[in-house]
mmCIF file of C-alpha atoms in Angstrom:
data_model
loop_
_atom_site.group_PDB
_atom_site.id
_atom_site.type_symbol
_atom_site.label_atom_id
_atom_site.label_comp_id
_atom_site.label_asym_id
_atom_site.label_seq_id
_atom_site.Cartn_x
_atom_site.Cartn_y
_atom_site.Cartn_z
ATOM 1 C CA UNK J 658 94.461 19.647 196.807
ATOM 2 C CA UNK J 659 93.994 15.981 197.370
ATOM 3 C CA UNK J 660 92.767 16.512 200.942
ATOM 4 C CA UNK J 661 89.258 15.391 201.847
ATOM 5 C CA UNK J 662 87.506 15.961 205.189
ATOM 6 C CA UNK J 663 84.384 14.087 206.264
ATOM 7 C CA UNK J 664 82.289 14.419 209.419
ATOM 8 C CA UNK J 665 79.290 12.489 210.646
ATOM 9 C CA UNK J 666 77.057 11.806 213.650
ATOM 10 C CA UNK J 667 75.845 8.349 214.619
ATOM 11 C CA UNK J 668 72.704 8.344 216.766
ATOM 12 C CA UNK J 669 71.703 4.951 218.247
ATOM 13 C CA UNK J 670 68.160 3.874 217.520
ATOM 14 C CA UNK J 671 67.763 1.426 220.413
ATOM 15 C CA UNK J 672 68.409 1.906 224.142
ATOM 16 C CA UNK J 673 70.998 -0.121 225.868
ATOM 17 C CA UNK J 674 69.732 -3.048 227.987
ATOM 18 C CA UNK J 675 71.757 -1.841 230.917
ATOM 19 C CA UNK J 676 70.047 1.237 232.278
ATOM 20 C CA UNK J 677 73.261 2.529 233.833
ATOM 21 C CA UNK J 678 74.913 2.995 230.486
ATOM 22 C CA UNK J 679 73.768 5.990 228.577
ATOM 23 C CA UNK J 680 73.658 5.737 224.857
ATOM 24 C CA UNK J 681 75.241 8.815 223.408
ATOM 25 C CA UNK J 682 75.465 9.850 219.822
ATOM 26 C CA UNK J 683 78.878 9.304 218.291
ATOM 27 C CA UNK J 684 80.676 11.977 216.329
ATOM 28 C CA UNK J 685 83.016 10.760 213.613
ATOM 29 C CA UNK J 686 85.511 12.791 211.628
ATOM 30 C CA UNK J 687 87.994 11.646 209.004
ATOM 31 C CA UNK J 688 90.663 13.185 206.815
ATOM 32 C CA UNK J 689 91.975 11.610 203.642
ATOM 33 C CA UNK J 690 94.961 12.731 201.611
ATOM 34 C CA UNK J 691 95.302 11.433 198.042
ATOM 35 C CA UNK J 692 98.575 12.496 196.388
ATOM 36 C CA UNK J 693 97.340 11.444 192.927
ATOM 37 C CA UNK J 694 94.459 13.915 193.137
ATOM 38 C CA UNK J 695 96.835 16.703 194.059
ATOM 39 C CA UNK J 696 99.095 15.789 191.157
ATOM 40 C CA UNK J 697 96.152 15.603 188.738
ATOM 41 C CA UNK J 698 94.909 19.022 189.824
ATOM 42 C CA UNK J 699 98.412 20.421 189.386
ATOM 43 C CA UNK J 700 98.600 18.898 185.903
ATOM 44 C CA UNK J 701 95.160 20.319 185.057
ATOM 45 C CA UNK J 702 96.282 23.805 186.099
ATOM 46 C CA UNK J 703 99.439 23.482 184.018
ATOM 47 C CA UNK J 704 97.352 22.271 181.070
ATOM 48 C CA UNK J 705 95.085 25.316 181.365
ATOM 49 C CA UNK J 706 98.117 27.617 181.453
ATOM 50 C CA UNK J 707 99.540 25.921 178.362
ATOM 51 C CA UNK J 708 96.205 26.282 176.566
ATOM 52 C CA UNK J 709 96.174 30.007 177.356
ATOM 53 C CA UNK J 710 99.763 30.378 176.134
ATOM 54 C CA UNK J 711 98.928 28.377 173.000
ATOM 55 C CA UNK J 712 95.968 30.655 172.276
ATOM 56 C CA UNK J 713 98.144 33.740 172.773
ATOM 57 C CA UNK J 714 100.751 32.275 170.436
ATOM 58 C CA UNK J 715 98.072 31.526 167.844
ATOM 59 C CA UNK J 716 96.857 35.111 168.047
ATOM 60 C CA UNK J 717 100.412 36.436 167.709
ATOM 61 C CA UNK J 718 101.048 34.161 164.734
ATOM 62 C CA UNK J 719 97.817 35.288 163.085
ATOM 63 C CA UNK J 720 98.818 38.927 163.558
ATOM 64 C CA UNK J 721 102.260 38.305 162.079
ATOM 65 C CA UNK J 722 100.707 36.447 159.129
ATOM 66 C CA UNK J 723 98.324 39.353 158.601
ATOM 67 C CA UNK J 724 101.194 41.846 158.599
ATOM 68 C CA UNK J 725 103.208 39.702 156.165
ATOM 69 C CA UNK J 726 100.198 39.389 153.868
ATOM 70 C CA UNK J 727 99.610 43.125 154.038
ATOM 71 C CA UNK J 728 103.210 43.869 153.028
ATOM 72 C CA UNK J 729 103.061 41.239 150.285
ATOM 73 C CA UNK J 730 99.793 42.590 148.852
ATOM 74 C CA UNK J 731 101.087 46.166 148.923
ATOM 75 C CA UNK J 732 104.196 45.098 147.017
ATOM 76 C CA UNK J 733 102.043 43.160 144.551
ATOM 77 C CA UNK J 734 99.861 46.231 143.989
ATOM 78 C CA UNK J 735 102.914 48.428 143.412
ATOM 79 C CA UNK J 736 104.219 45.911 140.864
ATOM 80 C CA UNK J 737 100.860 45.839 139.092
ATOM 81 C CA UNK J 738 100.670 49.642 138.970
ATOM 82 C CA UNK J 739 104.212 49.891 137.639
ATOM 83 C CA UNK J 740 103.470 47.220 135.033
ATOM 84 C CA UNK J 741 100.286 49.049 134.028
ATOM 85 C CA UNK J 742 102.201 52.292 133.528
ATOM 86 C CA UNK J 743 105.021 50.659 131.575
ATOM 87 C CA UNK J 744 102.565 48.681 129.378
ATOM 88 C CA UNK J 745 100.677 51.896 128.625
ATOM 89 C CA UNK J 746 103.900 53.702 127.704
ATOM 90 C CA UNK J 747 104.852 50.740 125.506
ATOM 91 C CA UNK J 748 101.461 50.905 123.766
ATOM 92 C CA UNK J 749 101.808 54.650 123.155
ATOM 93 C CA UNK J 750 105.292 54.180 121.672
ATOM 94 C CA UNK J 751 104.128 51.317 119.458
ATOM 95 C CA UNK J 752 101.175 53.335 118.176
ATOM 96 C CA UNK J 753 103.396 56.340 117.426
ATOM 97 C CA UNK J 754 105.913 54.117 115.659
ATOM 98 C CA UNK J 755 103.143 52.390 113.674
ATOM 99 C CA UNK J 756 101.718 55.782 112.622
ATOM 100 C CA UNK J 757 105.147 56.925 111.418
ATOM 101 C CA UNK J 758 105.761 53.626 109.601
ATOM 102 C CA UNK J 759 102.301 53.881 107.976
ATOM 103 C CA UNK J 760 103.202 57.342 106.641
ATOM 104 C CA UNK J 761 106.519 56.050 105.298
ATOM 105 C CA UNK J 762 104.778 53.029 103.766
ATOM 106 C CA UNK J 763 102.207 55.278 102.037
ATOM 107 C CA UNK J 764 105.067 57.404 100.643
ATOM 108 C CA UNK J 765 106.836 54.279 99.443
ATOM 109 C CA UNK J 766 109.901 54.771 101.628
ATOM 110 C CA UNK J 767 109.502 51.359 103.293
ATOM 111 C CA UNK J 768 107.939 48.124 102.126
ATOM 112 C CA UNK J 769 104.898 46.352 103.550
ATOM 113 C CA UNK J 770 107.320 43.794 104.992
ATOM 114 C CA UNK J 771 108.836 46.556 107.142
ATOM 115 C CA UNK J 772 105.452 48.061 108.088
ATOM 116 C CA UNK J 773 103.531 44.939 109.187
ATOM 117 C CA UNK J 774 105.773 44.108 112.188
ATOM 118 C CA UNK J 775 104.856 47.518 113.637
ATOM 119 C CA UNK J 776 101.162 46.662 113.363
ATOM 120 C CA UNK J 777 101.875 43.364 115.122
ATOM 121 C CA UNK J 778 103.779 45.213 117.849
ATOM 122 C CA UNK J 779 100.739 47.456 118.470
ATOM 123 C CA UNK J 780 98.516 44.386 118.843
ATOM 124 C CA UNK J 781 101.027 42.764 121.204
ATOM 125 C CA UNK J 782 101.109 45.931 123.303
ATOM 126 C CA UNK J 783 97.292 45.958 123.450
ATOM 127 C CA UNK J 784 97.298 42.316 124.577
ATOM 128 C CA UNK J 785 99.883 43.136 127.257
ATOM 129 C CA UNK J 786 97.602 45.927 128.539
ATOM 130 C CA UNK J 787 94.660 43.513 128.621
ATOM 131 C CA UNK J 788 96.737 40.923 130.466
ATOM 132 C CA UNK J 789 97.612 43.558 133.045
ATOM 133 C CA UNK J 790 93.912 44.349 133.463
ATOM 134 C CA UNK J 791 93.256 40.633 134.058
ATOM 135 C CA UNK J 792 96.054 40.614 136.642
ATOM 136 C CA UNK J 793 94.271 43.474 138.430
ATOM 137 C CA UNK J 794 91.020 41.500 138.454
ATOM 138 C CA UNK J 795 92.835 38.508 139.952
ATOM 139 C CA UNK J 796 94.523 40.753 142.517
ATOM 140 C CA UNK J 797 91.203 42.323 143.536
ATOM 141 C CA UNK J 798 89.703 38.841 143.899
ATOM 142 C CA UNK J 799 92.554 37.751 146.137
ATOM 143 C CA UNK J 800 92.058 40.867 148.293
ATOM 144 C CA UNK J 801 88.335 40.081 148.635
ATOM 145 C CA UNK J 802 89.192 36.539 149.705
ATOM 146 C CA UNK J 803 91.246 37.908 152.603
ATOM 147 C CA UNK J 804 88.005 39.143 154.144
ATOM 148 C CA UNK J 805 86.009 35.933 153.681
ATOM 149 C CA UNK J 806 85.726 33.295 156.368
ATOM 150 C CA UNK J 807 86.357 29.703 155.356
#
C-alpha cells in the first residue's frame, strides 16, 4: 500500500570514443513510498466495509418492517372479521325487532311513530354491513399493494 517499485535497463546506443572503456548497459531500480496512497487505500477499504454494513442494516430494517406490517395486517384483518360478525348480529337483531314491531303495529298495540324507528334501525344496520364490506375491499387492496414494486 503506497509502495511502488520500478526497474529499468539503459543500453547505450553509441560506443565510447575511448576504446579502453567498455560501454555497459545500466540497470536502474527505484522504490517510492507514498503515505497518502496508503491512507487512501485504507479509507477505501473502510468505506467498502461500511457500505456492506449499511446494506446489511437496510436488509435487517426491511425484514423488521415486513414483520411489523405482517402483524399490523393480521390485527387489522381480525378487527374486520370481528366487526363483520358484530354487524351481522346487529342486523339480525334489528330485523327480528322490526318484525315484532310490525306485528304489534298491525295489531294496533303500538303506533306508527313507534314502529318507524325500527325500520330505520334495520336500514342503518344494512348500511353498516355494506360499510364493512367496503372496508374489506380496501383491506384487500392494501394487501395487494404490499406485493407491488414501486
